mmCIF file of C-alpha atoms in Angstrom:
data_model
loop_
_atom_site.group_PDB
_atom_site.id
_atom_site.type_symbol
_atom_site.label_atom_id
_atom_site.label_comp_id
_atom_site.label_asym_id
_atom_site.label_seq_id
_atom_site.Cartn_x
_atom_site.Cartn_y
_atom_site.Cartn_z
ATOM 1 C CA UNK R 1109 -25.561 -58.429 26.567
ATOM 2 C CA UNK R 1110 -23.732 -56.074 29.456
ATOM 3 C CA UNK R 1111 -20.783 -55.643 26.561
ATOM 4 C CA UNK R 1112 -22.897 -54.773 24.616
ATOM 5 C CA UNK R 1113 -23.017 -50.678 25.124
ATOM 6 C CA UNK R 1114 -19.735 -50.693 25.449
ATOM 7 C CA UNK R 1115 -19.036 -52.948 22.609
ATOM 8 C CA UNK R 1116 -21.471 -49.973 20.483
ATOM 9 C CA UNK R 1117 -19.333 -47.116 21.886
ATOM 10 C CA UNK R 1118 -16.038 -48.905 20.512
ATOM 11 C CA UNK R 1119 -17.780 -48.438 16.776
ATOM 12 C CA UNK R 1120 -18.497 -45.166 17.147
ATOM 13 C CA UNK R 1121 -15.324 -44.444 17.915
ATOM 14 C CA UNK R 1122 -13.755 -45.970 15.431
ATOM 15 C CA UNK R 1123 -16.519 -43.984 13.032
ATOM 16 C CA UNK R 1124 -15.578 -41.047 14.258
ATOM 17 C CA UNK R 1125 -12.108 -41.532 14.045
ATOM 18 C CA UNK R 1126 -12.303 -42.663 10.704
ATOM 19 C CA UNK R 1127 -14.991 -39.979 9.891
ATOM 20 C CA UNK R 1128 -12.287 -37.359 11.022
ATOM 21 C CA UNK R 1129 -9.267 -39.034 8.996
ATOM 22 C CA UNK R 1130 -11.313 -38.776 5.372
ATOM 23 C CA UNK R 1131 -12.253 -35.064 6.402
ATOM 24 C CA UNK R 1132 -8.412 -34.239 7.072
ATOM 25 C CA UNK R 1133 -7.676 -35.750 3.927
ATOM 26 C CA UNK R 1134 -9.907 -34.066 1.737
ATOM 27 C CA UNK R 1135 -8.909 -30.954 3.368
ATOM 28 C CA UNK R 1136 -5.724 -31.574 2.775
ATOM 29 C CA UNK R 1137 -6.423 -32.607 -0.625
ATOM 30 C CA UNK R 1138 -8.289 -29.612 -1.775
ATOM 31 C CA UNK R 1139 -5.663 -27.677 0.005
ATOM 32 C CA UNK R 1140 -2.875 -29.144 -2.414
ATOM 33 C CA UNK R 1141 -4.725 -28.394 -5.458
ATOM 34 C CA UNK R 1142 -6.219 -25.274 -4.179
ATOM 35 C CA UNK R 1143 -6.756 -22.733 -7.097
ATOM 36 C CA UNK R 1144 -4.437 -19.980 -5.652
ATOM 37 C CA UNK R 1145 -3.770 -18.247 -8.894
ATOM 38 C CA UNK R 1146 -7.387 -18.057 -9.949
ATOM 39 C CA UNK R 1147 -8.593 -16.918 -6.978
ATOM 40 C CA UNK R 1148 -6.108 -14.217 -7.057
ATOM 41 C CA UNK R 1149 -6.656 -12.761 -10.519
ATOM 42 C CA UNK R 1150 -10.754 -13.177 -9.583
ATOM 43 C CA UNK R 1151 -10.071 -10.985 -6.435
ATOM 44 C CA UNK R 1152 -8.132 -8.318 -9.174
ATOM 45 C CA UNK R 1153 -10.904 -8.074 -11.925
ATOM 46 C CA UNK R 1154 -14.058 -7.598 -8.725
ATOM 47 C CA UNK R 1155 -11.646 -4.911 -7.509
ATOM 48 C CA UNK R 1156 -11.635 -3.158 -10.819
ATOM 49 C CA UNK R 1157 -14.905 -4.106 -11.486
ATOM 50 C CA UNK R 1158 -16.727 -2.738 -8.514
ATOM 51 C CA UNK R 1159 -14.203 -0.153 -6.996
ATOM 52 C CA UNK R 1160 -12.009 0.915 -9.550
ATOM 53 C CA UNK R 1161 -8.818 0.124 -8.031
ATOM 54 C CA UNK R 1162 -5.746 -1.593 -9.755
ATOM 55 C CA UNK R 1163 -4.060 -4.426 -7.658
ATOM 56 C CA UNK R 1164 -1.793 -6.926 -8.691
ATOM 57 C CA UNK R 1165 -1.850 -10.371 -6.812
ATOM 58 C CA UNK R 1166 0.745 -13.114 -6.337
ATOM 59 C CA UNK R 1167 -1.046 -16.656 -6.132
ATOM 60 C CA UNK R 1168 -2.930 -17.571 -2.572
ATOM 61 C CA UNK R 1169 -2.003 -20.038 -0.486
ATOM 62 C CA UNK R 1170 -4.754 -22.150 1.599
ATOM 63 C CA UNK R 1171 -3.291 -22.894 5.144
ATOM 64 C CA UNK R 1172 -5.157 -24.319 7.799
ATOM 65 C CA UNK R 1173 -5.924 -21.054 9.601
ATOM 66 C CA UNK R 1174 -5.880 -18.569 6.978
ATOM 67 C CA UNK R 1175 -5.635 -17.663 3.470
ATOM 68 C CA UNK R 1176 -2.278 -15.959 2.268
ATOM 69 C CA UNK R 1177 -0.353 -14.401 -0.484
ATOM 70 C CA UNK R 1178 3.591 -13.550 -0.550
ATOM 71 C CA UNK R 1179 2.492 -9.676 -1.755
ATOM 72 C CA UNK R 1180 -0.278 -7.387 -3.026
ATOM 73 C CA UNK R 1181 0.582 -4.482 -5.154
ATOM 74 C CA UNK R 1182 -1.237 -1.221 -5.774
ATOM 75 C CA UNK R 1183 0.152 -0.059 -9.283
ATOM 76 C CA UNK R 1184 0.062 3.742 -10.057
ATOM 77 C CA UNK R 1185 -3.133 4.786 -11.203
ATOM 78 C CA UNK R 1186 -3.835 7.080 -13.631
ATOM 79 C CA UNK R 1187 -4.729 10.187 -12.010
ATOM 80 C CA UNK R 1188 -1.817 10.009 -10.685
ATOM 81 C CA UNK R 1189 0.401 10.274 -13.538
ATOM 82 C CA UNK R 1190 2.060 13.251 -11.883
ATOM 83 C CA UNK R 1191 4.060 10.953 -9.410
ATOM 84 C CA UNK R 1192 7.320 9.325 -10.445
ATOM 85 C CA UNK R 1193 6.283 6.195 -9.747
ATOM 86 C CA UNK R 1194 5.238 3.049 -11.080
ATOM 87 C CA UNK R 1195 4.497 1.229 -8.118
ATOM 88 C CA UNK R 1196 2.083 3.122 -5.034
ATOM 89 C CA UNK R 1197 2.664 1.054 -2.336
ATOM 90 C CA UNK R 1198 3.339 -2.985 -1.717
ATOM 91 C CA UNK R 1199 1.952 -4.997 1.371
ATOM 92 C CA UNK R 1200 4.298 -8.261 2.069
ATOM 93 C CA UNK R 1201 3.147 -11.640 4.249
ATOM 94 C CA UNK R 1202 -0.420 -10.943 3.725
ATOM 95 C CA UNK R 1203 -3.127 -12.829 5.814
ATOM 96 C CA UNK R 1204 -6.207 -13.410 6.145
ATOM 97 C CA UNK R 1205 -7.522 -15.305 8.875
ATOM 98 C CA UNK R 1206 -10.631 -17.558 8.945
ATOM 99 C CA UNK R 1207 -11.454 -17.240 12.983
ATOM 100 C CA UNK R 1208 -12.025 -13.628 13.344
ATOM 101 C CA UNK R 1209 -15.211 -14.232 10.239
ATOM 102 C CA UNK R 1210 -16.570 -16.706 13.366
ATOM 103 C CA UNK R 1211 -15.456 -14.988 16.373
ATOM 104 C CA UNK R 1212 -16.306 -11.130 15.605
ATOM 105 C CA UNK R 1213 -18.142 -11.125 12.232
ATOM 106 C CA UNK R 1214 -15.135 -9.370 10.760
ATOM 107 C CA UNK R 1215 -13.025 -10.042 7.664
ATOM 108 C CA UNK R 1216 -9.648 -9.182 8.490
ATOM 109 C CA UNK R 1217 -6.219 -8.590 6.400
ATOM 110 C CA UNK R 1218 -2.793 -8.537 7.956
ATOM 111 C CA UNK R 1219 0.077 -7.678 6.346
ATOM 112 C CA UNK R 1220 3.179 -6.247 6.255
ATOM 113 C CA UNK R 1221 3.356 -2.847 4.791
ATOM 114 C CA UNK R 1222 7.399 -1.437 4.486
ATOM 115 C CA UNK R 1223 8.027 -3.465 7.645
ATOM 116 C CA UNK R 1224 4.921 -1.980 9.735
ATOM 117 C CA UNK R 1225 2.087 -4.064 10.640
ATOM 118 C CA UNK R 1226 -1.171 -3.374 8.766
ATOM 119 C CA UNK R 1227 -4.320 -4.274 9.617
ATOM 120 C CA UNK R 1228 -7.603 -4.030 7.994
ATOM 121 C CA UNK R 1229 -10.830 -4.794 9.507
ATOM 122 C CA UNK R 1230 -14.287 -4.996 7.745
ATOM 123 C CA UNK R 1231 -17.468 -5.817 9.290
ATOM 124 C CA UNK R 1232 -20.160 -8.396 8.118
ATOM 125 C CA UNK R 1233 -22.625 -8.674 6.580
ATOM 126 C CA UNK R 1234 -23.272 -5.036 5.187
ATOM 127 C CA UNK R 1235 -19.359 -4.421 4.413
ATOM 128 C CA UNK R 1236 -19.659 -0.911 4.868
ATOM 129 C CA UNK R 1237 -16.837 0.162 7.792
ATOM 130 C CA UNK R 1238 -13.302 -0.617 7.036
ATOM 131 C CA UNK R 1239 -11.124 0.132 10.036
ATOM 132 C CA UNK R 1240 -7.707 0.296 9.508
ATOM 133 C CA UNK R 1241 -4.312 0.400 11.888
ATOM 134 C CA UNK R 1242 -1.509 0.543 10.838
ATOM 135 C CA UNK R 1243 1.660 0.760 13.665
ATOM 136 C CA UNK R 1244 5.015 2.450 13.697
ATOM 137 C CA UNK R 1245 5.818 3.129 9.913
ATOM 138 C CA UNK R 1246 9.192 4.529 9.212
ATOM 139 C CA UNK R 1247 8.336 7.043 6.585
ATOM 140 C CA UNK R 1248 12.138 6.992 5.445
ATOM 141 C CA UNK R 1249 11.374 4.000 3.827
ATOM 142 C CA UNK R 1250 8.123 4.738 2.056
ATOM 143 C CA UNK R 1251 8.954 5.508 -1.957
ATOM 144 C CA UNK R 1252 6.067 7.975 -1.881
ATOM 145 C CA UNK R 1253 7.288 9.786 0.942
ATOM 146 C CA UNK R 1254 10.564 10.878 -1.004
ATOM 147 C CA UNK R 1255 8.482 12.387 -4.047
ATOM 148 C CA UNK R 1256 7.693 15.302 -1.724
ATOM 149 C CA UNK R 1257 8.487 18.511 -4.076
ATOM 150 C CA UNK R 1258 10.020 20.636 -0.777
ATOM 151 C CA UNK R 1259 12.001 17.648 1.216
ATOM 152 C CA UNK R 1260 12.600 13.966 2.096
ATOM 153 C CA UNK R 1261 10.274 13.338 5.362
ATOM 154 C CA UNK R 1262 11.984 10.683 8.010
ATOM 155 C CA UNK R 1263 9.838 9.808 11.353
ATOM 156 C CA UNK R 1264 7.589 6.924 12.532
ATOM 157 C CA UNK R 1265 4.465 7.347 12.220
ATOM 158 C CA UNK R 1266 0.587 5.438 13.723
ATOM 159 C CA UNK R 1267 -2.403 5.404 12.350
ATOM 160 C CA UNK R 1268 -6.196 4.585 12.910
ATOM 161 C CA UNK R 1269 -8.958 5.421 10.647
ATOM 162 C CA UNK R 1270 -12.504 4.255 9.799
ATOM 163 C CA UNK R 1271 -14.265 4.673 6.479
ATOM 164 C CA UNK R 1272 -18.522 4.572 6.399
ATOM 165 C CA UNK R 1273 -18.279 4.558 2.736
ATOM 166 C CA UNK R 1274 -17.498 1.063 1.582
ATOM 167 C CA UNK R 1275 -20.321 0.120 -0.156
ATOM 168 C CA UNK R 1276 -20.554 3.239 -2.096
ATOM 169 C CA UNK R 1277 -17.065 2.897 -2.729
ATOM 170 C CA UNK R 1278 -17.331 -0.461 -3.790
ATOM 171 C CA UNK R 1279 -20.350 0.281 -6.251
ATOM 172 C CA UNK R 1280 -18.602 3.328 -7.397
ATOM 173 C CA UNK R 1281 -21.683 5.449 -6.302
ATOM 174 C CA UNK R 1282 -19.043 7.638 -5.050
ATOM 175 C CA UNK R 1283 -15.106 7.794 -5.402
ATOM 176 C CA UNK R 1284 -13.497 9.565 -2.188
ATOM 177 C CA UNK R 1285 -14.102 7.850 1.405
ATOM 178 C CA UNK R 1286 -16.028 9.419 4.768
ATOM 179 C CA UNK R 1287 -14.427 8.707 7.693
ATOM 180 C CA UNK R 1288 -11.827 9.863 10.549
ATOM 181 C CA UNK R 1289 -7.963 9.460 10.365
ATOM 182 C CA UNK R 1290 -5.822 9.733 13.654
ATOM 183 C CA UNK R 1291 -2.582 9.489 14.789
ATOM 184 C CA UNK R 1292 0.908 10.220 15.756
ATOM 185 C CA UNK R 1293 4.311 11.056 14.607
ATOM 186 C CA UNK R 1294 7.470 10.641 16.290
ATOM 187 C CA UNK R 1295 10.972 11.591 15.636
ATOM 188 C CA UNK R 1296 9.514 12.985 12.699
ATOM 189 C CA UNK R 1297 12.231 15.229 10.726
ATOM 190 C CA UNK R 1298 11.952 16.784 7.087
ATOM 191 C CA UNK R 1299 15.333 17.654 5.328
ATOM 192 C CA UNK R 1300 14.953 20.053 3.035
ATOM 193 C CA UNK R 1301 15.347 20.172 -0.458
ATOM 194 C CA UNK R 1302 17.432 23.336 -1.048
ATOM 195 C CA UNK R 1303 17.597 22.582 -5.124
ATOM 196 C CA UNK R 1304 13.573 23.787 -4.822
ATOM 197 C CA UNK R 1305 13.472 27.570 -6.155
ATOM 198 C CA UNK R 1306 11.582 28.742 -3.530
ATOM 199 C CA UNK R 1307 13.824 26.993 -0.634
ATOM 200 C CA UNK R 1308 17.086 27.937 -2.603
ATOM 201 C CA UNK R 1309 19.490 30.179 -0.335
ATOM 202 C CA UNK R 1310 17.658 28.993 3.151
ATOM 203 C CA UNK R 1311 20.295 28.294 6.139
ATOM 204 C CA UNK R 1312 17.781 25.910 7.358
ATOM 205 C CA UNK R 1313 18.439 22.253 6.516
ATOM 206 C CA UNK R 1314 16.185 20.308 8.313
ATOM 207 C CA UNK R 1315 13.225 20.669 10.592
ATOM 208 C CA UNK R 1316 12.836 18.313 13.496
ATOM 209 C CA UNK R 1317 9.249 17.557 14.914
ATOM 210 C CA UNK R 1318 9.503 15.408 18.084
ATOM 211 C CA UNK R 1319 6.052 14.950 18.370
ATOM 212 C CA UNK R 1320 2.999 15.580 15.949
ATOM 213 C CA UNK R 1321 -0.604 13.939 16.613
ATOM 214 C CA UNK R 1322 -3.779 14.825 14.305
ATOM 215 C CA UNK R 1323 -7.137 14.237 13.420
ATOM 216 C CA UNK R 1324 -8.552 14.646 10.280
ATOM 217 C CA UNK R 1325 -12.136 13.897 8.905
ATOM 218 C CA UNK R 1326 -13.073 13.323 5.346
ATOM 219 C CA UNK R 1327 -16.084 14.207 3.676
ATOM 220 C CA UNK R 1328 -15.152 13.088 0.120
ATOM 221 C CA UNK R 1329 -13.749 16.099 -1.357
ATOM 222 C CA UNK R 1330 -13.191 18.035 1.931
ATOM 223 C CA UNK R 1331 -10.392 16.760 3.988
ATOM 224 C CA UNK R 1332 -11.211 18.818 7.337
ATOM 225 C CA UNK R 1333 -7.501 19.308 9.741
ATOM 226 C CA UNK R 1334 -9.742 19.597 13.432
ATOM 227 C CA UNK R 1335 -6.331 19.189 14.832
ATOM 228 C CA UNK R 1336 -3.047 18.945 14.110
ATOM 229 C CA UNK R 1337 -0.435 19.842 17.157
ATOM 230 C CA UNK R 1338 3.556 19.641 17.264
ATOM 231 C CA UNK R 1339 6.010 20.840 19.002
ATOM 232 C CA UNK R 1340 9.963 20.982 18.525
ATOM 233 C CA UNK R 1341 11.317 23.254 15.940
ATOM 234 C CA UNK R 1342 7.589 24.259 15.776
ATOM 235 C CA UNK R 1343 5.581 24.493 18.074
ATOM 236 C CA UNK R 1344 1.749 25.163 17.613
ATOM 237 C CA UNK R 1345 -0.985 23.746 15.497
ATOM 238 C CA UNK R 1346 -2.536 23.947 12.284
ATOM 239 C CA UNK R 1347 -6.287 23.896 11.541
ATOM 240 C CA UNK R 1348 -8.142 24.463 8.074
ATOM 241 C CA UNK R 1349 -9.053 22.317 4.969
ATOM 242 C CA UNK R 1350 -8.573 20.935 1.668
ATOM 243 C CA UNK R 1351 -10.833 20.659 -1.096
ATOM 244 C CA UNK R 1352 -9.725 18.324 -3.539
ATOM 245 C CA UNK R 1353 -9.938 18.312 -7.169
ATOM 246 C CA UNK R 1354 -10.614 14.853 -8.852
ATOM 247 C CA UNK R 1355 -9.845 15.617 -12.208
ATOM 248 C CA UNK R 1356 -5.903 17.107 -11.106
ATOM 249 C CA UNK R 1357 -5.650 16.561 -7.562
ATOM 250 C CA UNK R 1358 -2.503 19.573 -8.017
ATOM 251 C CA UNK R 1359 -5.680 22.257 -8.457
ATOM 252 C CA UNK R 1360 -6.897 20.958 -4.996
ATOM 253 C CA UNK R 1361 -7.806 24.429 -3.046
ATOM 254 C CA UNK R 1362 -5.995 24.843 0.266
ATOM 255 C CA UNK R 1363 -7.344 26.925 2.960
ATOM 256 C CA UNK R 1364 -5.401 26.604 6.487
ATOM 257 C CA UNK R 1365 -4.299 28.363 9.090
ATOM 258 C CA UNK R 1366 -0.803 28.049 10.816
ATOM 259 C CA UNK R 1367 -0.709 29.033 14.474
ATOM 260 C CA UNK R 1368 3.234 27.978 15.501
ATOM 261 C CA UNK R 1369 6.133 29.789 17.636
ATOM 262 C CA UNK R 1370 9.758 29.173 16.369
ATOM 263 C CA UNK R 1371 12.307 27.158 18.474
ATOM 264 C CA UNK R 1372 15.474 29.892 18.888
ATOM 265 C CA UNK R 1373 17.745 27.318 17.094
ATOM 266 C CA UNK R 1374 15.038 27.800 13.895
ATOM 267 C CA UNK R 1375 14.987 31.696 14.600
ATOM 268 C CA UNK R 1376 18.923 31.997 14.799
ATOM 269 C CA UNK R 1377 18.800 29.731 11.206
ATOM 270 C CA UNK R 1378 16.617 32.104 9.571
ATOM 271 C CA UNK R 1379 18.790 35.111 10.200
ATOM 272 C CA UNK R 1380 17.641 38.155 8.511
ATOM 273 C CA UNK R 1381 14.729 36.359 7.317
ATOM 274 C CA UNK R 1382 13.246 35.883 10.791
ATOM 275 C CA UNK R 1383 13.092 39.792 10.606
ATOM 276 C CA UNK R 1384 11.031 39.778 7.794
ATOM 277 C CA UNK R 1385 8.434 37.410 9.070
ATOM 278 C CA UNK R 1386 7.644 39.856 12.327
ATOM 279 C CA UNK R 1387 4.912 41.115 10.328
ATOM 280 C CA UNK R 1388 3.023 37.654 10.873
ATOM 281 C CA UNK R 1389 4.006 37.804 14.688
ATOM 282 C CA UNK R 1390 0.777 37.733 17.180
ATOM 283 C CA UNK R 1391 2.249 37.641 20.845
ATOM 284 C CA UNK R 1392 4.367 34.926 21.269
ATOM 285 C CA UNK R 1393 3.262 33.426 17.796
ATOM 286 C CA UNK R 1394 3.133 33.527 13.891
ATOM 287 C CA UNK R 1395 -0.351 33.411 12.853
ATOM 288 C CA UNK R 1396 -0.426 32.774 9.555
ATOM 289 C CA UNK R 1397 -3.533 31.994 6.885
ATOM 290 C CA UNK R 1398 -2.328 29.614 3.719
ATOM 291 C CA UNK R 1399 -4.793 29.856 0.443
ATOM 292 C CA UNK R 1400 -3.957 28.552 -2.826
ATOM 293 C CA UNK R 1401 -3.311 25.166 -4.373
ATOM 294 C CA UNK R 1402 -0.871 22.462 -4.620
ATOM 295 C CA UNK R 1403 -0.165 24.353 -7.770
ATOM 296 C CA UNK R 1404 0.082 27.213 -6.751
ATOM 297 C CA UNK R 1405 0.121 28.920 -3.052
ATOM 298 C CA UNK R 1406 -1.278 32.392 -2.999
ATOM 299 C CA UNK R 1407 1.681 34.774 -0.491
ATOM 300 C CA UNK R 1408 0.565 34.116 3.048
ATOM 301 C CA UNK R 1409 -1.242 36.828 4.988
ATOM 302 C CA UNK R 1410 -1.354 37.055 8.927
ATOM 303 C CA UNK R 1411 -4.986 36.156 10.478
ATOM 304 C CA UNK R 1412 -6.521 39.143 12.659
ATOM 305 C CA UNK R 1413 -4.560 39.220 16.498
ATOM 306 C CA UNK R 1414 -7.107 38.324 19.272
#
């Protein structure tokens, strides 16, 4: 009778044990034949269904920790026929992890976007913030980046931004995000393209930007620059909006104001032209109002001297 406690515990080990073993193995079961591929395409057709947006999925993968997929690709949409490209953007080595759903009601993606790490972060249960990061992109190697009309950017650039939006979004009750976007650039340095008709005959060949931090908020179609500061070959800031156009995103209205002094190197570049652009001179800087659109840029005019 004394063994017999102990004799009880043994069992319910061994049931445990054994309880453990048949959960491992139908875990790893179902993680063999886990439906990767259907998943996938059901994730494309809910994001065209409910937000519009064209992805292309390679097959998930169930690990013990997380659910993956080799790549996710955003194909060109159509409003964007103007851009020659086929293919937006790409995210490689994408993640999603199963502890931070537990830990910090969050659904989280991380990926690997041109070699920079992504991350996107939405809360539960209303799904309605999405907080992304994204760290240290080399805009050299972003396609996008080199369909610039005026020059080929190169820099490394930071982001963080939160859109409010998501469930409108999702539900298509409205198309453009709310939210803030801030960051940096470093290193950042545009060569110019000197084949453009209105850059043809410049001295200048490049522009180089050591640093450049912003923040921008968006309202849907107003994109609002609160701040936007540099310094290098310019230094200075630049303030002002943009109202975008839906239907042709190249009739978007531009309305901002350029407050920047030239480096000496940039003035000695310009040559004559540096003469020429006295009449925008305030003090120490070129004040300068920008109207127009992507289309077409009305001449500048300089803002009032205070």
């Amino acid at each position: 009778m004394q063994r017999l406690p102990l004799l009880i515990l043994k069992v319910l080990l061994v049931f445990i044990a054994v309880l453990v073993l048949l959960v491992v193995a139908l875990l790893a079961g179902f993680r063999q034949q886990f439906p990767g591929e259907a998943v996938a395409n059901y994730i494309e057709s809910q994001a065209r269904r409910q937000a519009g947006l064209q992805l292309e999925i390679e097959p998930l993968q169930l690990e013990w920790t997380h659910l993956s997929t080799p790549s996710v690709t955003f194909p060109r949409p159509p409003q964007l026929w103007m851009l020659p490209l086929e293919t937006l953007a790409q995210l490689d080595q994408v993640t999603l992890p199963f502890l931070p759903i537990l830990q910090f009601q969050q659904f989280w993606v991380q990926a690997q976007l041109y070699q920079s790490d992504l991350k996107l972060a939405v809360d539960l249960p209303g799904m309605n913030t999405l907080n992304i990061s994204l760290d240290e992109l080399m805009l050299q190697q972003v396609p996008l980046a080199n369909t610039f009309p005026f020059g080929f950017p190169a820099g490394v650039l930071s982001l963080d931004s939160e859109i409010k939006n998501l469930t409108q979004l999702r539900r298509r009750q409205q198309s453009l995000p709310i939210g803030t976007l801030q960051g940096s650039m470093t290193d950042f340095r545009f060569r110019l393209n000197q084949e453009h008709p209105l850059l043809n005959g410049l001295s200048i060949t490049e522009l180089n930007l050591p640093e450049v931090s912003y923040v921008i908020s968006m309202q849907q179609q107003l994109i609002e620059i609160s701040q936007l500061t540099m310094n290098g070959d310019l230094e200075g800031s630049v303030t002002g909006n943009i109202r975008l156009n839906e239907r042709n995103l190249l009739e978007s209205r531009i309305d901002l104001d350029l407050k920047v002094r030239l480096s000496q190197k940039l003035q000695d570049q310009l040559g004559p032209l540096a003469m020429m652009l006295q009449g925008f001179r305030c003090g120490d800087f070129f004040d300068v109002k920008i109207r127009g659109t992507f289309r077409q840029i009305s001449p500048p005019f300089r803002n009032r001297c205070t």
